[in-house]
Coordinates of C-alpha atoms in Angstrom, one line a residue:
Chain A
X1051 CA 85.3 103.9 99.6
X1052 CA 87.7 102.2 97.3
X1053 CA 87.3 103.3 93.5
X1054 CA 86.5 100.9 90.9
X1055 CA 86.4 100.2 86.9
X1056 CA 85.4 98.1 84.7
X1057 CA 88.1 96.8 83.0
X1058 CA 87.5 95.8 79.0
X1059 CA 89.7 93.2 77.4
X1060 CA 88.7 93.0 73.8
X1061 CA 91.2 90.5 72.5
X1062 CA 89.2 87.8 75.1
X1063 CA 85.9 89.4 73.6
X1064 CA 84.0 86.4 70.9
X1065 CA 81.3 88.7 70.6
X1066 CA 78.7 86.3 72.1
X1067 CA 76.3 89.4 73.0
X1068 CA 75.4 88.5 76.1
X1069 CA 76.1 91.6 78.0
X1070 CA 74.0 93.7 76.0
X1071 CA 71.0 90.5 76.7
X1072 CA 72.4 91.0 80.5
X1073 CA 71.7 94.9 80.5
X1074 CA 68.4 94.9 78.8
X1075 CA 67.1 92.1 81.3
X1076 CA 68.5 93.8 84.6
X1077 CA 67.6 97.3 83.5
X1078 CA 64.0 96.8 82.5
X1079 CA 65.3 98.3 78.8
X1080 CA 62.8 97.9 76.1
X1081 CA 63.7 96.4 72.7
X1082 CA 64.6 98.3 69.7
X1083 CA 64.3 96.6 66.5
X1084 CA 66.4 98.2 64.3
X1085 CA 67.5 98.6 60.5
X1086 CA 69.8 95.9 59.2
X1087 CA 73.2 97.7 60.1
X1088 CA 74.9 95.4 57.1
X1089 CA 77.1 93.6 59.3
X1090 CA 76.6 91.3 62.5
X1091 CA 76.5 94.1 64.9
X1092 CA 72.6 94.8 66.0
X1093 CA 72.4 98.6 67.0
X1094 CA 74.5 101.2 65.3
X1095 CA 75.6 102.3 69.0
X1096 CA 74.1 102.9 72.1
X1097 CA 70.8 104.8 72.6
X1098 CA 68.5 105.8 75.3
X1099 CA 67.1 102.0 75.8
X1100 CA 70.1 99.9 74.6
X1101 CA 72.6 101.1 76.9
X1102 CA 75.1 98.3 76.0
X1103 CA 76.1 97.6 72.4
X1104 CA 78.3 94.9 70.9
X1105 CA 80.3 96.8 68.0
X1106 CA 82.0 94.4 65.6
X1107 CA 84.1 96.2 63.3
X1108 CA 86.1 94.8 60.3
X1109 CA 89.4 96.0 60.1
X1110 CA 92.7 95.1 57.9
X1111 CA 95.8 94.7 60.0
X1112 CA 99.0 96.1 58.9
X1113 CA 99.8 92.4 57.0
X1114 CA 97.1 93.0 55.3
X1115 CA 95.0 90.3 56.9
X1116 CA 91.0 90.7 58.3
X1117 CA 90.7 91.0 61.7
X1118 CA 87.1 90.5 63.3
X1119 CA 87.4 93.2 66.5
X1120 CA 84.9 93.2 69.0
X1121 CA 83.8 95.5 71.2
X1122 CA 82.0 96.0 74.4
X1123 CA 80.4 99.8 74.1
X1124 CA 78.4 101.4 77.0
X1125 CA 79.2 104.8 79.3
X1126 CA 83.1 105.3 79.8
X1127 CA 82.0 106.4 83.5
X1128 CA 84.7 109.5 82.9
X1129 CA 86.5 110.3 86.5
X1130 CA 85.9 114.2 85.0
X1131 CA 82.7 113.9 83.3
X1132 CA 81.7 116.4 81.1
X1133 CA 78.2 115.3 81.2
X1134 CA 78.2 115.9 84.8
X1135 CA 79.8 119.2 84.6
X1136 CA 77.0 120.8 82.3
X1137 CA 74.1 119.3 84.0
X1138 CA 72.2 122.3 85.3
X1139 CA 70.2 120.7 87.6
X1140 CA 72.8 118.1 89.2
X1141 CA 71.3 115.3 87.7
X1142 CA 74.3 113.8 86.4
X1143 CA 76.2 112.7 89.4
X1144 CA 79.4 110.9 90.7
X1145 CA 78.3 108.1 92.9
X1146 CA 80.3 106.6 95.7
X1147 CA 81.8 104.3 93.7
X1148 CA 83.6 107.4 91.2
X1149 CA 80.5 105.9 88.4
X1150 CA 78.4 108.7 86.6
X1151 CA 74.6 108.1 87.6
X1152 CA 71.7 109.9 86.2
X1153 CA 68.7 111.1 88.6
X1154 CA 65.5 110.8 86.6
X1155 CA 63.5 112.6 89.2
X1156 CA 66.2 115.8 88.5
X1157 CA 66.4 115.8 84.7
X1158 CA 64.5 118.0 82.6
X1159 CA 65.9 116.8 79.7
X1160 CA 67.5 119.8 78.4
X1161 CA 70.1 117.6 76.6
X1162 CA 73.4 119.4 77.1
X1163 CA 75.1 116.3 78.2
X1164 CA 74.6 114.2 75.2
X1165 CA 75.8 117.4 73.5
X1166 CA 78.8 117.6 75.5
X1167 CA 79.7 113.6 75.6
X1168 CA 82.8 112.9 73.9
X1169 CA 82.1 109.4 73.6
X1170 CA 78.2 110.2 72.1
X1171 CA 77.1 107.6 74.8
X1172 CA 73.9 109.9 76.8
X1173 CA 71.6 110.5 74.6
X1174 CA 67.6 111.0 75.8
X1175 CA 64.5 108.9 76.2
X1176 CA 61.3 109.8 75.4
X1177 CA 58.0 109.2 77.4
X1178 CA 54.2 109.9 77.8
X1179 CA 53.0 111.0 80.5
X1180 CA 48.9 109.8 81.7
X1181 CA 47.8 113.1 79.6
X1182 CA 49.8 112.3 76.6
X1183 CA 52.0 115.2 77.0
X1184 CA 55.8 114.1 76.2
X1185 CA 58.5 114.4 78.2
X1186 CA 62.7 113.7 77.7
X1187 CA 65.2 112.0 80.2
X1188 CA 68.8 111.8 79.6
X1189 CA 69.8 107.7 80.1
X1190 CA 73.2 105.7 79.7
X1191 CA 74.5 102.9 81.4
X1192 CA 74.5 103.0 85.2
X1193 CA 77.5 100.7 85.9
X1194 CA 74.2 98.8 87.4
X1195 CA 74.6 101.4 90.8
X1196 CA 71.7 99.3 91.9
X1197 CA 74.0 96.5 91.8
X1198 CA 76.8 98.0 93.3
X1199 CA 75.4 98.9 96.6
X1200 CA 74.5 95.3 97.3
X1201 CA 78.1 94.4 96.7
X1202 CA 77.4 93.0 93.1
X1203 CA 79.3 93.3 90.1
X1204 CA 77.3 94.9 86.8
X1205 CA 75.4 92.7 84.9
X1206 CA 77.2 93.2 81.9
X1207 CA 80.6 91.4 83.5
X1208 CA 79.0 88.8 85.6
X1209 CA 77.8 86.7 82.8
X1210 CA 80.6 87.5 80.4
X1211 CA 82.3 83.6 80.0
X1212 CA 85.2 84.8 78.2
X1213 CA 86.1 86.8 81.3
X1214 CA 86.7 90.2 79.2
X1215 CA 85.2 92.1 81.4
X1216 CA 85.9 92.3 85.5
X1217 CA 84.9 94.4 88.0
X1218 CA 87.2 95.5 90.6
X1219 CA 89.4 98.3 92.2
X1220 CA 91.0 100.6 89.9
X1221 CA 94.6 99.8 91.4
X1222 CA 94.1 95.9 90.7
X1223 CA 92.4 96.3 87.6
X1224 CA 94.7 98.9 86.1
X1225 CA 97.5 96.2 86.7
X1226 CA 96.1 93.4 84.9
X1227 CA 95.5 95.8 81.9
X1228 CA 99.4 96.5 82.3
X1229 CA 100.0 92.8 82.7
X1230 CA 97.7 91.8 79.5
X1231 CA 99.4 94.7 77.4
X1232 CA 102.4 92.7 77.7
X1233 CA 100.9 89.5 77.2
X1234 CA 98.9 90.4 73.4
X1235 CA 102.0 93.0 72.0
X1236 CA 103.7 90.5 69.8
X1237 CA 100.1 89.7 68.2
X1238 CA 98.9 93.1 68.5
X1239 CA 101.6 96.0 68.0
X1240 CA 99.2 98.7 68.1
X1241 CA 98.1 97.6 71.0
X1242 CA 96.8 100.1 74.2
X1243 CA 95.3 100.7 77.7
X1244 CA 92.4 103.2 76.6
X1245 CA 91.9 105.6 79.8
X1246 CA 92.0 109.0 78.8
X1247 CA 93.4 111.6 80.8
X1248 CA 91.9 114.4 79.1
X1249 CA 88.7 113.2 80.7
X1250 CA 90.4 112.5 84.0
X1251 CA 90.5 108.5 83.2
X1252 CA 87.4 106.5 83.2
X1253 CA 86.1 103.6 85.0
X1254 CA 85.6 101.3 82.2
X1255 CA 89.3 101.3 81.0
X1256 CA 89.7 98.9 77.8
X1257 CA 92.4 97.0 76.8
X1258 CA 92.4 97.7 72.8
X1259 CA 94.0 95.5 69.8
X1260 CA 94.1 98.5 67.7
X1261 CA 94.1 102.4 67.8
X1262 CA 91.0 104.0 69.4
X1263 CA 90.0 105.5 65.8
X1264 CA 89.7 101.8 64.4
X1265 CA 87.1 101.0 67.3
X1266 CA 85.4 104.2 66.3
X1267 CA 86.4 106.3 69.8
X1268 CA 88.3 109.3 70.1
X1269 CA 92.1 109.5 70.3
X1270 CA 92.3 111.9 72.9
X1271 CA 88.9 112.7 73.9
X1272 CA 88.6 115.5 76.6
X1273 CA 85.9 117.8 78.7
X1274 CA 85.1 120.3 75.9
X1275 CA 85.9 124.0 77.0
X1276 CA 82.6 125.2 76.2
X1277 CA 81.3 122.7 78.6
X1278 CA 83.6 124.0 81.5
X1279 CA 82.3 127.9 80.4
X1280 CA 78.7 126.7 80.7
X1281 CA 79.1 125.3 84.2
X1282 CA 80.9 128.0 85.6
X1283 CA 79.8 130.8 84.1
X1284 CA 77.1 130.7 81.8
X1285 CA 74.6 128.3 84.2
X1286 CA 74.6 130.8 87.4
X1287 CA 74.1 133.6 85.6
X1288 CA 71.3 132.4 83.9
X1289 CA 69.7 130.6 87.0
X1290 CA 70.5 134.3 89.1
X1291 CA 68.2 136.2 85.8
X1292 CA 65.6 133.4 84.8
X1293 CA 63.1 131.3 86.6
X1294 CA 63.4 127.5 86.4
X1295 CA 60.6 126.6 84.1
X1296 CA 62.6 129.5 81.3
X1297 CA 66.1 127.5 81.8
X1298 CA 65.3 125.5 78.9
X1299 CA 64.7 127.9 76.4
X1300 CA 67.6 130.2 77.2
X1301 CA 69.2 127.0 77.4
X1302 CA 68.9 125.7 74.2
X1303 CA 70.3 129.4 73.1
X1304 CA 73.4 129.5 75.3
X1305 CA 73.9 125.8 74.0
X1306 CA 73.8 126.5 70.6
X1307 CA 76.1 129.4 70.9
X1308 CA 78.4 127.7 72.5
X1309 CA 78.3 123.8 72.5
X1310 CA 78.5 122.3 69.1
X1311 CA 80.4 119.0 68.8
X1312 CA 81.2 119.9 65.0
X1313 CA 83.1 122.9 66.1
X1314 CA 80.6 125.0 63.7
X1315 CA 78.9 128.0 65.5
X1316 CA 82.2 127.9 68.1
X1317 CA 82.7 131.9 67.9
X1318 CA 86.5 131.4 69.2
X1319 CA 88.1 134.1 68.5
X1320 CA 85.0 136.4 68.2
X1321 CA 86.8 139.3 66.2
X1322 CA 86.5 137.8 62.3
X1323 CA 88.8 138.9 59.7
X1324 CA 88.5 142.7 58.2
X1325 CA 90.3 142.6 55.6
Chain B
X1066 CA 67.4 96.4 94.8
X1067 CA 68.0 96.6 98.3
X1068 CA 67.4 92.9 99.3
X1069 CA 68.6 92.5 103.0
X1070 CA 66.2 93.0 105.8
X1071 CA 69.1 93.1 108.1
X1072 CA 69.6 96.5 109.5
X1073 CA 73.0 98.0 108.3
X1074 CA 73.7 98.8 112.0
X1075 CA 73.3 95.0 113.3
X1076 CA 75.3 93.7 109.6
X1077 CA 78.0 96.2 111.0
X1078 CA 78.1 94.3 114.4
X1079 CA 78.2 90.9 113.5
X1080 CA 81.3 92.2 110.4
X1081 CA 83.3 93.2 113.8
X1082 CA 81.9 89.9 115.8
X1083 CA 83.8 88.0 112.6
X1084 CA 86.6 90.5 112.8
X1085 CA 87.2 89.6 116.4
X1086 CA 86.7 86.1 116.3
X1087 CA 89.0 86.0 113.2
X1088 CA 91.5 87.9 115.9
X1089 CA 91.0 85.5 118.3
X1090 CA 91.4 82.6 116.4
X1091 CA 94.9 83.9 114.8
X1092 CA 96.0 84.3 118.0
X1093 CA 95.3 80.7 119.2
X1094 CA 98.2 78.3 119.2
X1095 CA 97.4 76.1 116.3
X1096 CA 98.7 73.2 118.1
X1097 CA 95.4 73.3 121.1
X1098 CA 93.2 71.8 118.0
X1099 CA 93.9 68.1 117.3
X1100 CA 91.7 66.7 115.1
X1101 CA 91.5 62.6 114.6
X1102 CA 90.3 62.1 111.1
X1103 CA 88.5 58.8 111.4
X1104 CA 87.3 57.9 107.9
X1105 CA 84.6 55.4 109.2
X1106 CA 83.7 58.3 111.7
X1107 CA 83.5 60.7 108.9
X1108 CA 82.0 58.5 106.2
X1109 CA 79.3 57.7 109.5
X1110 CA 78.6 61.3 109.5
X1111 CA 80.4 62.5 112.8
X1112 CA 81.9 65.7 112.7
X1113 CA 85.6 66.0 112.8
X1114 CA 85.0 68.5 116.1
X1115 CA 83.5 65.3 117.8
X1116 CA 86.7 63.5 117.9
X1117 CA 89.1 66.3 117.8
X1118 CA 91.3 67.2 120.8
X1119 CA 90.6 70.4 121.9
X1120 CA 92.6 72.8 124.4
X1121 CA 91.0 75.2 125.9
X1122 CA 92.5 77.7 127.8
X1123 CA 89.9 79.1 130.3
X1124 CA 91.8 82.3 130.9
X1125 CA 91.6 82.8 127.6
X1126 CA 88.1 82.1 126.9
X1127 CA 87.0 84.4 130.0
X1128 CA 89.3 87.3 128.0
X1129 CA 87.0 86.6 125.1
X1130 CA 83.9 86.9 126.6
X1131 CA 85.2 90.2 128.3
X1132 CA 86.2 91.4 124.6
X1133 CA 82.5 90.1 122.8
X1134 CA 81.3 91.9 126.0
X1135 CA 83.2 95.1 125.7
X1136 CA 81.9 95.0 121.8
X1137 CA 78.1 94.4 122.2
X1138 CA 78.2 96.8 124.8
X1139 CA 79.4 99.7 122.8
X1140 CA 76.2 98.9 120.2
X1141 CA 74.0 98.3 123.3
X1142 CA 75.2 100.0 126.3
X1143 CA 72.4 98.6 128.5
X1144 CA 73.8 95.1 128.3
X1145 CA 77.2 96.0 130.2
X1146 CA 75.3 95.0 133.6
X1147 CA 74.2 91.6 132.4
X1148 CA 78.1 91.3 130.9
X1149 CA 79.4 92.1 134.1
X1150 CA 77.3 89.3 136.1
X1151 CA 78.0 87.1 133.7
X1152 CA 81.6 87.6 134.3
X1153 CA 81.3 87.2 137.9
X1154 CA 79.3 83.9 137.3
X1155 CA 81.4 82.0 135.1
X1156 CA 84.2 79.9 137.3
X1157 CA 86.3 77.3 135.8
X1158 CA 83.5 75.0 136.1
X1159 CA 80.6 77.3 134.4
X1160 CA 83.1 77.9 131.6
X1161 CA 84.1 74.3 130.8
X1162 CA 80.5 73.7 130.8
X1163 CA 79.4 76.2 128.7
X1164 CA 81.9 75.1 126.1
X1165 CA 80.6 71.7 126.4
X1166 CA 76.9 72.8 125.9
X1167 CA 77.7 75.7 123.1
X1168 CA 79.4 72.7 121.2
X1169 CA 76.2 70.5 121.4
X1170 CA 74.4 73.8 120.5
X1171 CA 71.7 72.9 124.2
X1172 CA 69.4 76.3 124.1
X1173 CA 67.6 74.5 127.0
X1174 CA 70.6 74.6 129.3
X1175 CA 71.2 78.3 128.0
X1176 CA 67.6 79.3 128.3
X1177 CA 67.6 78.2 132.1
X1178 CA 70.7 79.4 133.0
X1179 CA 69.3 82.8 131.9
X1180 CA 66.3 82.8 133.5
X1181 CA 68.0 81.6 136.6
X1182 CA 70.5 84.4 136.7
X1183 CA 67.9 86.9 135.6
X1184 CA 69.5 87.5 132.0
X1185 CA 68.1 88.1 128.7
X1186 CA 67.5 85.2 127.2
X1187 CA 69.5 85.6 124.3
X1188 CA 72.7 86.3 126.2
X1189 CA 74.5 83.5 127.0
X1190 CA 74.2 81.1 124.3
X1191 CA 75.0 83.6 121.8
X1192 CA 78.5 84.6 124.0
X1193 CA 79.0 81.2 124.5
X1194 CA 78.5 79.9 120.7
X1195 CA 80.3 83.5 120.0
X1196 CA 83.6 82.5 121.7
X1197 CA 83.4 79.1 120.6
X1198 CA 83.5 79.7 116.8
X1199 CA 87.4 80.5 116.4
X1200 CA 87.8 76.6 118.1
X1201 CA 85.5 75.2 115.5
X1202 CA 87.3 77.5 113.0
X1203 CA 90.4 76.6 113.6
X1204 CA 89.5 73.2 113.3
X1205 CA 87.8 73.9 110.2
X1206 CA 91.0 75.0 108.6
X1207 CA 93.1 72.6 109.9
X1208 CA 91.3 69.3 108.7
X1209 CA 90.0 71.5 105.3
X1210 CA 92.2 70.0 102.8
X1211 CA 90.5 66.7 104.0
X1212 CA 87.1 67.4 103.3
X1213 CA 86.0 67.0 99.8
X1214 CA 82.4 65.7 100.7
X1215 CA 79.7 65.5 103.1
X1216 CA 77.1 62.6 104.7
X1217 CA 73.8 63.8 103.1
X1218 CA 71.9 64.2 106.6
X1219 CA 74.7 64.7 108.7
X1220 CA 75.3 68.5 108.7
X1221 CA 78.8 70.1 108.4
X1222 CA 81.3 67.6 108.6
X1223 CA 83.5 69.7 110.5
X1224 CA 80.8 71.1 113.4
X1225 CA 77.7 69.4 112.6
X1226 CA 75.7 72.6 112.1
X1227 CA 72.8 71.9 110.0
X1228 CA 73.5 72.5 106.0
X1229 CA 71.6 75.5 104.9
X1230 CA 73.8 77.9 102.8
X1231 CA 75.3 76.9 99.3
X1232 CA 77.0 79.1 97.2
X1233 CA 78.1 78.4 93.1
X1234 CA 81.5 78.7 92.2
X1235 CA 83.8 78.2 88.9
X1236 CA 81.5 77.1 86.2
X1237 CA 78.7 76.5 88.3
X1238 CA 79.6 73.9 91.3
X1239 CA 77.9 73.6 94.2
X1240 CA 79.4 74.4 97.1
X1241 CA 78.4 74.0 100.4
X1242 CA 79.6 76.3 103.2
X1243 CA 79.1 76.7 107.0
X1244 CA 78.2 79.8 108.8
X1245 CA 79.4 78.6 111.8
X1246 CA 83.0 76.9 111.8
X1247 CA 83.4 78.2 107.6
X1248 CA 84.1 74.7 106.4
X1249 CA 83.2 73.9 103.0
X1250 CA 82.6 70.9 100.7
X1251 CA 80.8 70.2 97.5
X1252 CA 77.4 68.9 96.9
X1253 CA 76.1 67.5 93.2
X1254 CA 74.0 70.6 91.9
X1255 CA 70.7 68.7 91.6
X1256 CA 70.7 66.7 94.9
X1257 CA 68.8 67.7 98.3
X1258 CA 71.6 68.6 100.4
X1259 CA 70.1 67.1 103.0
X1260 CA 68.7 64.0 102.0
X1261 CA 70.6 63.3 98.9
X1262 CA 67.8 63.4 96.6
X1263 CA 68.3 63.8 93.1
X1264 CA 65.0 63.2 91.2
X1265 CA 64.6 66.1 89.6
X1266 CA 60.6 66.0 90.1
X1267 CA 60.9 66.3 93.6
X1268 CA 64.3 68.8 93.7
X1269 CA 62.7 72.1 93.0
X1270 CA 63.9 75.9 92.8
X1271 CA 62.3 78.8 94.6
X1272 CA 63.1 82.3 92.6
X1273 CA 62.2 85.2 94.2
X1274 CA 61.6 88.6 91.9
X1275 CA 64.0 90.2 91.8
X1276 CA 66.8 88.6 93.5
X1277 CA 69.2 87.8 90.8
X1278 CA 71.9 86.1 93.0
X1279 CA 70.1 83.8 95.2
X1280 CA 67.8 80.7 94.8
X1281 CA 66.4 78.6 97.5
X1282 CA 66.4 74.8 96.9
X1283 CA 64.0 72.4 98.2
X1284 CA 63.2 68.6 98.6
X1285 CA 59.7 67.3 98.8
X1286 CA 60.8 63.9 99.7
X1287 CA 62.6 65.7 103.3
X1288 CA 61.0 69.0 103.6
X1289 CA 64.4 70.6 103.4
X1290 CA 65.6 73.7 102.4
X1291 CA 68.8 74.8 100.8
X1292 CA 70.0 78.5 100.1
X1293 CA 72.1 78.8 96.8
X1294 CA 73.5 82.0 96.2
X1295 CA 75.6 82.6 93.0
X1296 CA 78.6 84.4 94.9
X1297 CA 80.1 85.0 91.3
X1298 CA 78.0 87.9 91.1
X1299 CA 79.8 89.6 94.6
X1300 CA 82.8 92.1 93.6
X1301 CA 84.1 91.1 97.2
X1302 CA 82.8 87.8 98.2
X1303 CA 81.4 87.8 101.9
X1304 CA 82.1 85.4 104.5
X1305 CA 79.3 82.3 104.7
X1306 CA 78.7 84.2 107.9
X1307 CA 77.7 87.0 106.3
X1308 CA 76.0 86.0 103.3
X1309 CA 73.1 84.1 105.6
X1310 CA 73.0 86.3 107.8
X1311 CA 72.4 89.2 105.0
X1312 CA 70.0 86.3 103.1
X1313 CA 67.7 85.3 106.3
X1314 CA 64.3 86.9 104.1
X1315 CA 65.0 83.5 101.9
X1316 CA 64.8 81.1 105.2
X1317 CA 61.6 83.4 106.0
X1318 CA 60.1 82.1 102.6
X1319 CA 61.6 79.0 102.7
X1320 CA 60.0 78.5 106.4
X1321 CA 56.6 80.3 104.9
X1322 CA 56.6 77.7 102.3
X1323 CA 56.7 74.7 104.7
X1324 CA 60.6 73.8 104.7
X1325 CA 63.1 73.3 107.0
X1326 CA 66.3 73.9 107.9
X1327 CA 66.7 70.2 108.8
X1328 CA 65.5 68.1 106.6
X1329 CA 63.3 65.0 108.1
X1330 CA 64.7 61.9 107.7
X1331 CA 62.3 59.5 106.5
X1332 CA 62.0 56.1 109.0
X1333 CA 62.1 53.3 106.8
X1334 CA 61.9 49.4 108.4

């Protein structure tokens, strides 16, 4: 099956909202009222229930003139994610069409892929279940797989009316990305196709005004190596020793040791000085 | 969302049906289609294949229904002796009159001949109106720069099949396209596409949950039915072909709900 992306233009973006009003109403997401954020934008950034979020970000340009930049925020849909790689119990997935899908009935909510997201886009939903006993489920964007399989395009692009966002295969959209590069440079110097290799590449590849840092994402984001050591060798030797139900403690151990997005509690080297 | 009631196995038959006739009609010499666009005609509400010169090439046409054969056979391997007497029964003759009676769409004459021959009655009419398509088709493209508009009532300008598919395009036009010959023209968004109705009390919508893409329109003044589906929403968009066949649950509901594919044309002295 052909692979395809999302592609992002921001500089088309007017901030109308729409896709995030698309992505609530097709995915059945509740609202969130939230605190006044002191600026237009409505949700600091995406959560389990708002898996789309218009970020409007003030920025001085290099004249020293205010820019209004907008931008469409939801899963990157990384070709290598790392979310997928540390799910121990395969509920992250790659779908046919190279996305990154989450299977509810699989998660336990152990949390180790919003801990290993580079973008901080999973993060986990809490419910009730009919004895009141709470449970946790990892959720992000789906690229709208439901959508997808009957040959539709996402929600979130099919009623953008700027066209910044399209829904195609990667070979056509990464072209028009090239081609609009080319088109916005003069206005936009710092101008870039953001889709990281150190993730693999993504399938939501934006076309960006500025630098990543000024839209708040990563310059070189990439799987973190504690992520790789958990799939390959921390996960099957704890499955071999411990039943299912005591994953989630040891878990949460093995995590702390080794995942922390802060880079505190990363024993590295392991010796320590001695002087 | 899995909306189609169409099994993937028969959608995969009918995507090599189109594949074939869209052979078939590449390989025709575009000169055997001569259409005579009589505006009166057209503005009267006669097809364009009415008038049109047509040259069929027998030969040809027996080829076809060898290929359709060959085709429906490997789905249904059962239907390779009815294929076969088929073959034998179709002379010059037979041939020229099953193009005649596919064109004028005559499920008696298609109905008999199958009982008479001891065939499933499904058989020949759908070879017959199988192997016709790449004619009307051809047509279609030919005269499509010509047709902007249809005769509310008429059917497809280009092959008279009744209207029954509309899709939206750009910011939200109307356009009407044919299954059969894949003509297309545009309709106002508000009017039966049948009748020509426009009062918005009597125009109505049909949702159905969960169908994001698709709306049925109907007319209380004709009874008829439209199905509108916003092919904006496709990432590849699928031939009119296609997209009623993969939509038929809406003409279920439509039908449940008392409309028609035709609307009734009301008798006024």
């Amino acid at each position: 099956m052909a692979e395809y992306i999302k592609y992002v233009d921001v500089t088309k973006c007017d901030g109308c909202r729409a896709c995030m009003v698309a992505c609530k109403n097709w995915n059945d997401l509740p609202a969130e009222p939230e605190e006044f954020q002191g600026s237009v934008q409505s949700h600091a950034k995406v959560t389990a229930n708002t898996w789309n979020v218009l970020s409007f970000i003030e920025h001085e340009d290099s004249k020293g003139n205010l820019d209004y930049l907008f931008r469409h925020s939801s899963c990157f849909h990384c070709s290598e994610a790392a979310c997928v790689k540390v799910c121990p119990e395969e509920a992250m997935h790659y779908t046919d069409f190279g996305t990154v899908d989450v299977n509810s009935d699989k998660c336990v909510g152990c949390g180790y892929c919003v801990q290993n997201c580079p973008f901080d886009v999973v993060q986990l939903a809490t419910y009730k279940d009919k004895n009141g006993k709470e449970y946790k489920k990892a959720q992000k964007c789906t690229m709208c797989v439901d959508r997808l399989e009957e040959g539709m395009q996402p929600a979130c692009v099919t009623t953008c009316h700027t066209d910044a966002m399209e829904f195609g295969t990667k070979e056509e959209m990464l072209k028009k990305a090239e081609k609009r590069l080319s088109e916005i440079k003069d206005k936009y110097p710092n101008a870039m196709i953001y889709n990281p290799e150190g993730v693999g590449g993504t399938h939501t590849v934006y076309v960006l005004a500025e630098k990543p840092s000024v839209y708040g994402l990563p310059e070189k984001p990439k799987v973190p190596t504690s992520a790789v050591v958990w799939k390959d060798y921390a996960q099957p030797i704890g499955k071999m020793m411990l039943g299912a139900t005591s994953m989630a403690l040891v878990g949460a151990f093995v995590s702390n040791k080794l995942f922390n997005k802060e880079g505190k509690g990363h024993e590295e080297d392991g010796g320590g000085s001695h002087e | 969302m899995k909306k189609s009631v169409v099994s993937k196995e028969y959608q995969k038959l009918q995507k090599d049906i189109i594949q074939l006739q869209e052979q078939w009609k590449t390989s025709l010499d575009p000169d055997c289609v001569r259409p005579n666009l009589d505006k009166a005609a057209m503005e009267a509400g006669v097809p364009v294949t009415a008038l049109a010169a047509i040259d069929f090439d027998i030969s040809l046409f027996l080829q076809w229904i060898e290929d359709i054969g060959g085709l429906l056979s490997k789905y249904q391997p059962e239907i390779e002796t009815s294929m076969k007497s088929i073959k034998s029964l179709l002379d010059e003759e037979t041939a020229k009159r099953w193009i005649d009676e596919a064109f004028a769409f005559n499920y008696i004459y298609f109905a008999s001949f199958a009982e008479e021959h001891e065939l499933d009655g499904w058989i020949p009419q759908f070879v017959a109106e199988t192997v016709l398509r790449p004619y009307l088709q051809l047509t279609a493209a030919k005269v499509q720069g010509e047709i902007q508009s249809g005769v509310h009532g008429a059917g497809c300008p280009v092959c008279g099949e009744p209207v029954r598919l509309a899709q939206l395009e750009g910011e939200g036009k109307k356009v009407l396209h044919c299954p059969r010959c894949s003509a297309h023209w545009n309709d106002r968004r508000v009017a039966c596409s049948h009748c020509g109705n426009n009062d918005h009390e009597t125009v109505k919508i049909l949702t159905i949950e969960g169908e994001s893409a698709a709306q049925i329109q109907i007319c209380e003044e004709c009874k008829g039915y439209t199905k509108i589906i916003d092919t904006r929403q496709y990432i590849v968009k699928p031939t009119p072909a296609m997209l009623d066949l993969n939509t038929i649950h809406l003409d279920f509901v439509a039908q449940e709900h008392g409309y028609k594919s035709a609307g009734e044309t009301k008798q006024t002295n």
